[in-house]
Short mmCIF file of N, CA and C in Angstrom, two decimals:
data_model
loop_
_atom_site.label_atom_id
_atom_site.label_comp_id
_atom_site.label_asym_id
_atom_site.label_seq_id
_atom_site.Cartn_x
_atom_site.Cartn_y
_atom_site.Cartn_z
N UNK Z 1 65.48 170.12 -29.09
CA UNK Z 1 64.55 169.41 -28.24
C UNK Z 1 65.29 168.76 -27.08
N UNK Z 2 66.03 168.20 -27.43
CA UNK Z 2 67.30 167.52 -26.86
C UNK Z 2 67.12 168.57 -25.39
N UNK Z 3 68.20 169.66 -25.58
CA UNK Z 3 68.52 170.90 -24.63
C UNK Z 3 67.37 171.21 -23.72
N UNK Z 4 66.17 171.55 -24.20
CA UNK Z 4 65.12 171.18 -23.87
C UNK Z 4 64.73 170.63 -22.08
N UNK Z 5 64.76 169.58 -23.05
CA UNK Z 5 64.35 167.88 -22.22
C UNK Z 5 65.82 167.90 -20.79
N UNK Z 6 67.14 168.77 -21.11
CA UNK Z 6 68.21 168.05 -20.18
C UNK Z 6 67.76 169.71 -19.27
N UNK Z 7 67.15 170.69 -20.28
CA UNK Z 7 67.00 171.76 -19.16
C UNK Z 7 65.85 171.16 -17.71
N UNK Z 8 65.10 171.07 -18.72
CA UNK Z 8 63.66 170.70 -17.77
C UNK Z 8 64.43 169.33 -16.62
N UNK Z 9 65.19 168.77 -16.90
CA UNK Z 9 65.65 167.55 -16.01
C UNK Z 9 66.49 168.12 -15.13
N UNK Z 10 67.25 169.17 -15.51
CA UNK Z 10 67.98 170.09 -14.33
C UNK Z 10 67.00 170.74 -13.64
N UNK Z 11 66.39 171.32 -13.72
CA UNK Z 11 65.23 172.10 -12.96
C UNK Z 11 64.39 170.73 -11.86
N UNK Z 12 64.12 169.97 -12.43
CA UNK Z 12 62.98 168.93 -12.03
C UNK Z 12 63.77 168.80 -10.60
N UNK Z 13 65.48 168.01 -10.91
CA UNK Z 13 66.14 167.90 -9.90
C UNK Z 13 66.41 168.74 -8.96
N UNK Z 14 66.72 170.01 -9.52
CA UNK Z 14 67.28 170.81 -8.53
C UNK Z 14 66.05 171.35 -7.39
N UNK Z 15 64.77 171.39 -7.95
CA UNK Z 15 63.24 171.77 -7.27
C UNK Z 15 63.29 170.43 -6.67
N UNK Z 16 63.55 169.39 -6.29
CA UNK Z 16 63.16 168.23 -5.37
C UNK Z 16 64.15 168.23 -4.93
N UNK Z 17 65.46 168.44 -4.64
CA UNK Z 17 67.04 167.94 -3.56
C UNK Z 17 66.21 169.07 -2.57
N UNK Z 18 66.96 168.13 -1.71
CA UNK Z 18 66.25 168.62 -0.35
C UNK Z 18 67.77 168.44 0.63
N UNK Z 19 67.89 168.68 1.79
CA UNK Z 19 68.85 169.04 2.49
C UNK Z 19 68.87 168.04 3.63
N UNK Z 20 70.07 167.23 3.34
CA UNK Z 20 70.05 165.96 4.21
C UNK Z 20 70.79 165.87 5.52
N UNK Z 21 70.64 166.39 6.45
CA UNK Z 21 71.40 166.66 8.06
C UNK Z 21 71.71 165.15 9.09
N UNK Z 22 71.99 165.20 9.37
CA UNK Z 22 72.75 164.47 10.66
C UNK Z 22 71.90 164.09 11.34
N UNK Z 23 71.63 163.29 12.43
CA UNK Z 23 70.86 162.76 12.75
C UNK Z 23 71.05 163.56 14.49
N UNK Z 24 70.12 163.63 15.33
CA UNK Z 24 70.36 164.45 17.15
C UNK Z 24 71.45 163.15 17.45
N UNK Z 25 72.78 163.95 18.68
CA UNK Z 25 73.48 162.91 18.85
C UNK Z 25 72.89 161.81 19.58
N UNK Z 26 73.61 161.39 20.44
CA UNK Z 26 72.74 160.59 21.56
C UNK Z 26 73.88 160.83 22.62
N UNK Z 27 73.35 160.72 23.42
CA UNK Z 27 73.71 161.14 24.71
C UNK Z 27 75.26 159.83 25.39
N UNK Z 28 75.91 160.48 26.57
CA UNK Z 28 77.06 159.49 26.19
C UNK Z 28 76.75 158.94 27.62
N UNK Z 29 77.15 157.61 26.64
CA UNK Z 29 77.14 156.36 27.96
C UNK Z 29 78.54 156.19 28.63
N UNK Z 30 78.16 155.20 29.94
CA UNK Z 30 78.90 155.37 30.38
C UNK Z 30 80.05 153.60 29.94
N UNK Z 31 81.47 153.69 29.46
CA UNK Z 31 82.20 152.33 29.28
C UNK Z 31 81.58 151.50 30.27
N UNK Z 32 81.74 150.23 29.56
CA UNK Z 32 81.55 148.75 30.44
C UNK Z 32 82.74 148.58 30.16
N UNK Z 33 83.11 148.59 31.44
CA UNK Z 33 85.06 147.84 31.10
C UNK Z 33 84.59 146.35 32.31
N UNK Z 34 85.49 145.25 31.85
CA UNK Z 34 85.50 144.05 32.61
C UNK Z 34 86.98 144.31 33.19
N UNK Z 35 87.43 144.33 34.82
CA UNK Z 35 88.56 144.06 35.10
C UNK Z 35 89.27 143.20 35.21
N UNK Z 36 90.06 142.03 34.36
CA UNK Z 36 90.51 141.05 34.97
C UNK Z 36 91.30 141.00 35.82
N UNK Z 37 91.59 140.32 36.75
CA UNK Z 37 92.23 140.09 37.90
C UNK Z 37 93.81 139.46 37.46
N UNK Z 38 94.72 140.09 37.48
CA UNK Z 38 96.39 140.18 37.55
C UNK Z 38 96.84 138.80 38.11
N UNK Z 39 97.04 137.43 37.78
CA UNK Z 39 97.83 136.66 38.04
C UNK Z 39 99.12 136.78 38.28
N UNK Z 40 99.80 137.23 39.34
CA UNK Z 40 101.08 137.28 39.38
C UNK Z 40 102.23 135.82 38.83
N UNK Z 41 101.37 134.96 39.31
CA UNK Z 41 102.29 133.62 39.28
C UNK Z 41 101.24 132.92 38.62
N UNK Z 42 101.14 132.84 37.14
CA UNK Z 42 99.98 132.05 36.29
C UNK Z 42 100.76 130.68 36.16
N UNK Z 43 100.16 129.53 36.15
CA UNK Z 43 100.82 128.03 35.69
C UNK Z 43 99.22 127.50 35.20
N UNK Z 44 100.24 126.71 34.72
CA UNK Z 44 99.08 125.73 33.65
C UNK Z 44 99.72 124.27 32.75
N UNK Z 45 99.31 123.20 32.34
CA UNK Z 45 100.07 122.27 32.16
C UNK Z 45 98.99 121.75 31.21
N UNK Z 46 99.32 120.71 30.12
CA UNK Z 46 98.43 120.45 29.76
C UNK Z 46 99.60 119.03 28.20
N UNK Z 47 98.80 118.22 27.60
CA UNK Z 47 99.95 117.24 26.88
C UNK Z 47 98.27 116.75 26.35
N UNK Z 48 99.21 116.31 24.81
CA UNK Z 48 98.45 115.10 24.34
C UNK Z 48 99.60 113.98 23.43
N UNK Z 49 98.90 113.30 22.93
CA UNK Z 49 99.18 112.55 21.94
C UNK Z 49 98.10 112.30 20.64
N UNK Z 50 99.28 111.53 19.61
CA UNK Z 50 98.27 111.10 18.53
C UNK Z 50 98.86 110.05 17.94
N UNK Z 51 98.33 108.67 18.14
CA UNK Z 51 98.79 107.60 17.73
C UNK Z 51 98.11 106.79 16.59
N UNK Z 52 98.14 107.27 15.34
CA UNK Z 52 96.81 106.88 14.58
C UNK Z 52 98.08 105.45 13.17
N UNK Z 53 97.08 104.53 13.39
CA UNK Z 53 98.71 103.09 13.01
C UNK Z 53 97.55 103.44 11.57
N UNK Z 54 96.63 104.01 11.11
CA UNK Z 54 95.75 103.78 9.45
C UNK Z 54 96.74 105.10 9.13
N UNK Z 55 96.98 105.90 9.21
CA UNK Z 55 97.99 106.79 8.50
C UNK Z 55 99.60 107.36 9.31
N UNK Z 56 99.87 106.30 9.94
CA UNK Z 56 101.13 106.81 10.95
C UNK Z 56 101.80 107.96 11.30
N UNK Z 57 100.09 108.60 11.98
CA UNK Z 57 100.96 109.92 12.30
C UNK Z 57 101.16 109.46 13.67
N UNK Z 58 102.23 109.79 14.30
CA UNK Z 58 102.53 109.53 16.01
C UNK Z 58 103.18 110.82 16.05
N UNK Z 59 102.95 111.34 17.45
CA UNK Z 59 103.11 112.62 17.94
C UNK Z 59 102.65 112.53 19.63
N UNK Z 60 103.20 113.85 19.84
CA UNK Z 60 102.88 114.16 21.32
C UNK Z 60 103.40 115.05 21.54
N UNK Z 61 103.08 116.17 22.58
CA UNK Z 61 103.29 117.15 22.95
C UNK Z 61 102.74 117.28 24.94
N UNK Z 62 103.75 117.45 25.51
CA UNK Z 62 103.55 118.09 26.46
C UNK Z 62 104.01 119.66 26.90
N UNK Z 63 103.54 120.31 28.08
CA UNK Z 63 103.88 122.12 28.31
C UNK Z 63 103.46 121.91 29.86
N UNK Z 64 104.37 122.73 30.40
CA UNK Z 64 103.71 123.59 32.14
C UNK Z 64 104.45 124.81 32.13
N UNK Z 65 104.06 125.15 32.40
CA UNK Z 65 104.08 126.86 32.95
C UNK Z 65 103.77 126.89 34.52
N UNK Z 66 105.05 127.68 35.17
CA UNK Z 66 105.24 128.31 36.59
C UNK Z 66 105.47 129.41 36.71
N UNK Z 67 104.92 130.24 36.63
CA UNK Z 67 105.21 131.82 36.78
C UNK Z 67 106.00 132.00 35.16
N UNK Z 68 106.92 132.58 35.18
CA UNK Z 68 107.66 133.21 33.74
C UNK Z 68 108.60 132.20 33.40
N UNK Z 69 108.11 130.98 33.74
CA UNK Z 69 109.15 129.89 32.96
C UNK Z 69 108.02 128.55 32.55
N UNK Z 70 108.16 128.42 30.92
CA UNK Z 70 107.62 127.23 30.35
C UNK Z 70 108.65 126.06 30.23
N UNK Z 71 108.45 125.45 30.47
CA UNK Z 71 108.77 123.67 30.01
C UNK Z 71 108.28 122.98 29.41
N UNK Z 72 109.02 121.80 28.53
CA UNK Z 72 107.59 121.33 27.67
C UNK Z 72 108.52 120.29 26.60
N UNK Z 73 108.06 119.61 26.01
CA UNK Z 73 108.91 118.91 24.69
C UNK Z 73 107.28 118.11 24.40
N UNK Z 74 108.01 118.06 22.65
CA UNK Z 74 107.30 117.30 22.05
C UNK Z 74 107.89 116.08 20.89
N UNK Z 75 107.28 115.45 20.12
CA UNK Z 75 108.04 114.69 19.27
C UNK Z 75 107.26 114.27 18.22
N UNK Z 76 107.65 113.81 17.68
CA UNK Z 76 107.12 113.08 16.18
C UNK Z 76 107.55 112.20 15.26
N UNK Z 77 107.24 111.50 14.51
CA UNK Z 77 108.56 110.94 13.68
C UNK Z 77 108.61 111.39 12.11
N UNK Z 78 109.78 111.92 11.93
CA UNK Z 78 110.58 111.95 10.48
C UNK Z 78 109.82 111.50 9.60
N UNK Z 79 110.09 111.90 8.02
CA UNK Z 79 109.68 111.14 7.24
C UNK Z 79 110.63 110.49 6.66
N UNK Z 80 112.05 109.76 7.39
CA UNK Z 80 112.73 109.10 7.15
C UNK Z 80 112.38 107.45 8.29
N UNK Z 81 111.75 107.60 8.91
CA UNK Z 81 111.31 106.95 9.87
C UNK Z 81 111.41 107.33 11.31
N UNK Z 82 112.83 107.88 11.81
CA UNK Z 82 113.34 108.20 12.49
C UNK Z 82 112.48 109.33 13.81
N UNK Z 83 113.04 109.15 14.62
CA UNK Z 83 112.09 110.20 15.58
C UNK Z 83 112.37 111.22 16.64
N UNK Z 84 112.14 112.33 16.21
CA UNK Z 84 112.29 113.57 16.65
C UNK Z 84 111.91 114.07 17.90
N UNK Z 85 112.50 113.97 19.25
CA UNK Z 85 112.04 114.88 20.41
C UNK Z 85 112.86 115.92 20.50
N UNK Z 86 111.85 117.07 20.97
CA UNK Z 86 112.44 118.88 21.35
C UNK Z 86 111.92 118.29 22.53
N UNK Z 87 113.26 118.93 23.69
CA UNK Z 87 112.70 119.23 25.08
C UNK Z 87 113.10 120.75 24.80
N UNK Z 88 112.50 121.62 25.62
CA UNK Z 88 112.99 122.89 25.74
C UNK Z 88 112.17 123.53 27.06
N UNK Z 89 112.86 125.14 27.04
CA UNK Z 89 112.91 125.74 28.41
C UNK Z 89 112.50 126.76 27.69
N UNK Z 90 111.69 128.06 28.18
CA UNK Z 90 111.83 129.47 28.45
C UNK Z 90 111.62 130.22 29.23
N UNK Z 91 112.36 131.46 29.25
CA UNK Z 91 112.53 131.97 30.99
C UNK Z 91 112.86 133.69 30.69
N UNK Z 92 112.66 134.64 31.11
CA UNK Z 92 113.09 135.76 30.75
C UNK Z 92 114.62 136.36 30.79
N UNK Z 93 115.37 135.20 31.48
CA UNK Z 93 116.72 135.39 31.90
C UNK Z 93 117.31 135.04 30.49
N UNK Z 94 117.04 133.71 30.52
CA UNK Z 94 117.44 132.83 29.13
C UNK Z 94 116.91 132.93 27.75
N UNK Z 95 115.81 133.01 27.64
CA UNK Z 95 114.89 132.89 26.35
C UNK Z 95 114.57 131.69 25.97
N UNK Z 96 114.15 131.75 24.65
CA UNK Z 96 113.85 129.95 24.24
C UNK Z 96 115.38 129.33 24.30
N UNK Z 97 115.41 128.28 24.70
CA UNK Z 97 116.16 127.07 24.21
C UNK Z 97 115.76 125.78 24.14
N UNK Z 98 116.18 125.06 23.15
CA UNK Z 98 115.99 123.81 22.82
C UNK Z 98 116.98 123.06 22.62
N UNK Z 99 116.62 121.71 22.91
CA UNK Z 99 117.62 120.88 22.99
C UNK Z 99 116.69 119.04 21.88
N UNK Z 100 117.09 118.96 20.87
CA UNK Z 100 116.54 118.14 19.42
C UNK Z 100 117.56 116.63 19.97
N UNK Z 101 116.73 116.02 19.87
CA UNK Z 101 117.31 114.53 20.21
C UNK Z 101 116.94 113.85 18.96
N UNK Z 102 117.31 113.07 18.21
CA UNK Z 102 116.84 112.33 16.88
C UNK Z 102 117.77 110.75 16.99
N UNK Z 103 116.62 109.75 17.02
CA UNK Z 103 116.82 108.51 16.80
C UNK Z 103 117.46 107.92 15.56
N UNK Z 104 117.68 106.97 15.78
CA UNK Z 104 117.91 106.52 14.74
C UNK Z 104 117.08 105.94 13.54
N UNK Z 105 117.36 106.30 12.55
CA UNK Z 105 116.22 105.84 10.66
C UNK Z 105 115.67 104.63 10.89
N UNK Z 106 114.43 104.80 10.56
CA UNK Z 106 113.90 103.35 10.43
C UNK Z 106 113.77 103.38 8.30
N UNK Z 107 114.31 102.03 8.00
CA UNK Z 107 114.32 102.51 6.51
C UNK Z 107 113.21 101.06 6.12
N UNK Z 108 112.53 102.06 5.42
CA UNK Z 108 111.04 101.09 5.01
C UNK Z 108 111.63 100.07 3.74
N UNK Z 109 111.00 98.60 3.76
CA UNK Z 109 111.29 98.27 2.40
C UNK Z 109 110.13 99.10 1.49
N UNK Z 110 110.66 99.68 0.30
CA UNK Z 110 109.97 100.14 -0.81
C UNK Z 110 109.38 98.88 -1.99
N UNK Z 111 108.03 99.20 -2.22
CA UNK Z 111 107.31 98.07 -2.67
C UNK Z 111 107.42 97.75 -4.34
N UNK Z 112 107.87 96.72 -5.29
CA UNK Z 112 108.73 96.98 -6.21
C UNK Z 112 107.33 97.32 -6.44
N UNK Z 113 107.95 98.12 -8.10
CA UNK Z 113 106.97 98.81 -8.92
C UNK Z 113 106.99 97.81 -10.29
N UNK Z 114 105.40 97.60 -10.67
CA UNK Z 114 105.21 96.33 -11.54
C UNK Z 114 105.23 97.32 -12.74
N UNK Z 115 105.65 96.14 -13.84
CA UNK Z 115 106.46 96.99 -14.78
C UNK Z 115 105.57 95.96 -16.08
N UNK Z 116 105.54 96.91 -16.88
CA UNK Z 116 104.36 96.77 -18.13
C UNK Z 116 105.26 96.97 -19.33
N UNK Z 117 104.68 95.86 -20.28
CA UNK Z 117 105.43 95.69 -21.72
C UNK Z 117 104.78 97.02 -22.89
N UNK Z 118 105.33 97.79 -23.02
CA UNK Z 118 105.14 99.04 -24.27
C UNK Z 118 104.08 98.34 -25.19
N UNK Z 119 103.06 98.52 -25.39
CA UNK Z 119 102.40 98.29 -26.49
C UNK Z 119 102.95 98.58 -27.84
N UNK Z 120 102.13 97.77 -28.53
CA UNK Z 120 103.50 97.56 -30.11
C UNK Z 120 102.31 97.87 -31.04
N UNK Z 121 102.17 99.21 -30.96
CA UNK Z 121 101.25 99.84 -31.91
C UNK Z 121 102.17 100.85 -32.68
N UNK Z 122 101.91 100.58 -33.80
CA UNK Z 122 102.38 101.82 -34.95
C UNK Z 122 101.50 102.34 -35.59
N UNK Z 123 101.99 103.41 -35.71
CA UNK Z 123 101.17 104.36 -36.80
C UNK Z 123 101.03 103.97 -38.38
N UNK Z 124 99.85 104.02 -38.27
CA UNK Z 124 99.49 103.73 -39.89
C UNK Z 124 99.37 104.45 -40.68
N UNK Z 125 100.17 105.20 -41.76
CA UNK Z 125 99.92 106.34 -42.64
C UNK Z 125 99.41 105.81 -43.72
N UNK Z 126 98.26 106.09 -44.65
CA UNK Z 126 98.08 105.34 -45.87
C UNK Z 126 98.60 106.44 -46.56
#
């Protein structure tokens, strides 16, 4: 019965597949290209800061750009206290260079840590 039932299900299928083609192409458009316009001598400048005293982040960053040479430094401070400026240059002659200036440590007093008597519990086995 079985054989049957899987003949008749081959037949059923094979009498309904039908022949599934491609769709007409479509016709060809023509590119949208946008040209941008070639800056020979691009500059641009731009700096911030961040002075926030509820979680002491301090920072800053300045940059300019003149044709194929950036300038720029930024800074921050350590998590020793101390504080970190990069000035640096790049240029196609030279490449990056930097030049790291670091202040001197600011050393925090650390706040003592309060100190608790061991509880005097023992184990009770009966």
């Amino acid at each position: 019965m079985a054989l049957r039932f899987a003949v008749l299900a081959a037949f059923v299928a094979t009498a309904s597949a039908v022949a599934i083609g491609y769709p007409a192409p479509l016709g060809a458009y023509p590119a949208v290209a946008k040209v941008a316009d070639y800056d020979p001598n691009p500059q641009y400048s731009y700096s911030y800061a961040v002075s926030d005293a509820l979680t002491g982040d301090n920072k800053s960053q300045q940059e300019s750009r003149s044709g194929d040479v950036v300038t720029g430094s930024y800074s921050l401070i350590e998590p020793d206290g101390s504080q970190r400026v990069v000035e640096y240059t790049a240029d196609p002659v030279n490449g990056f260079n930097a030049v790291v200036h670091r202040g001197a440590g600011v050393v925090k007093a650390v706040a003592p840590v309060a100190k608790f008597a061991a509880p005097l519990a023992h184990p009770l086995y009966g």
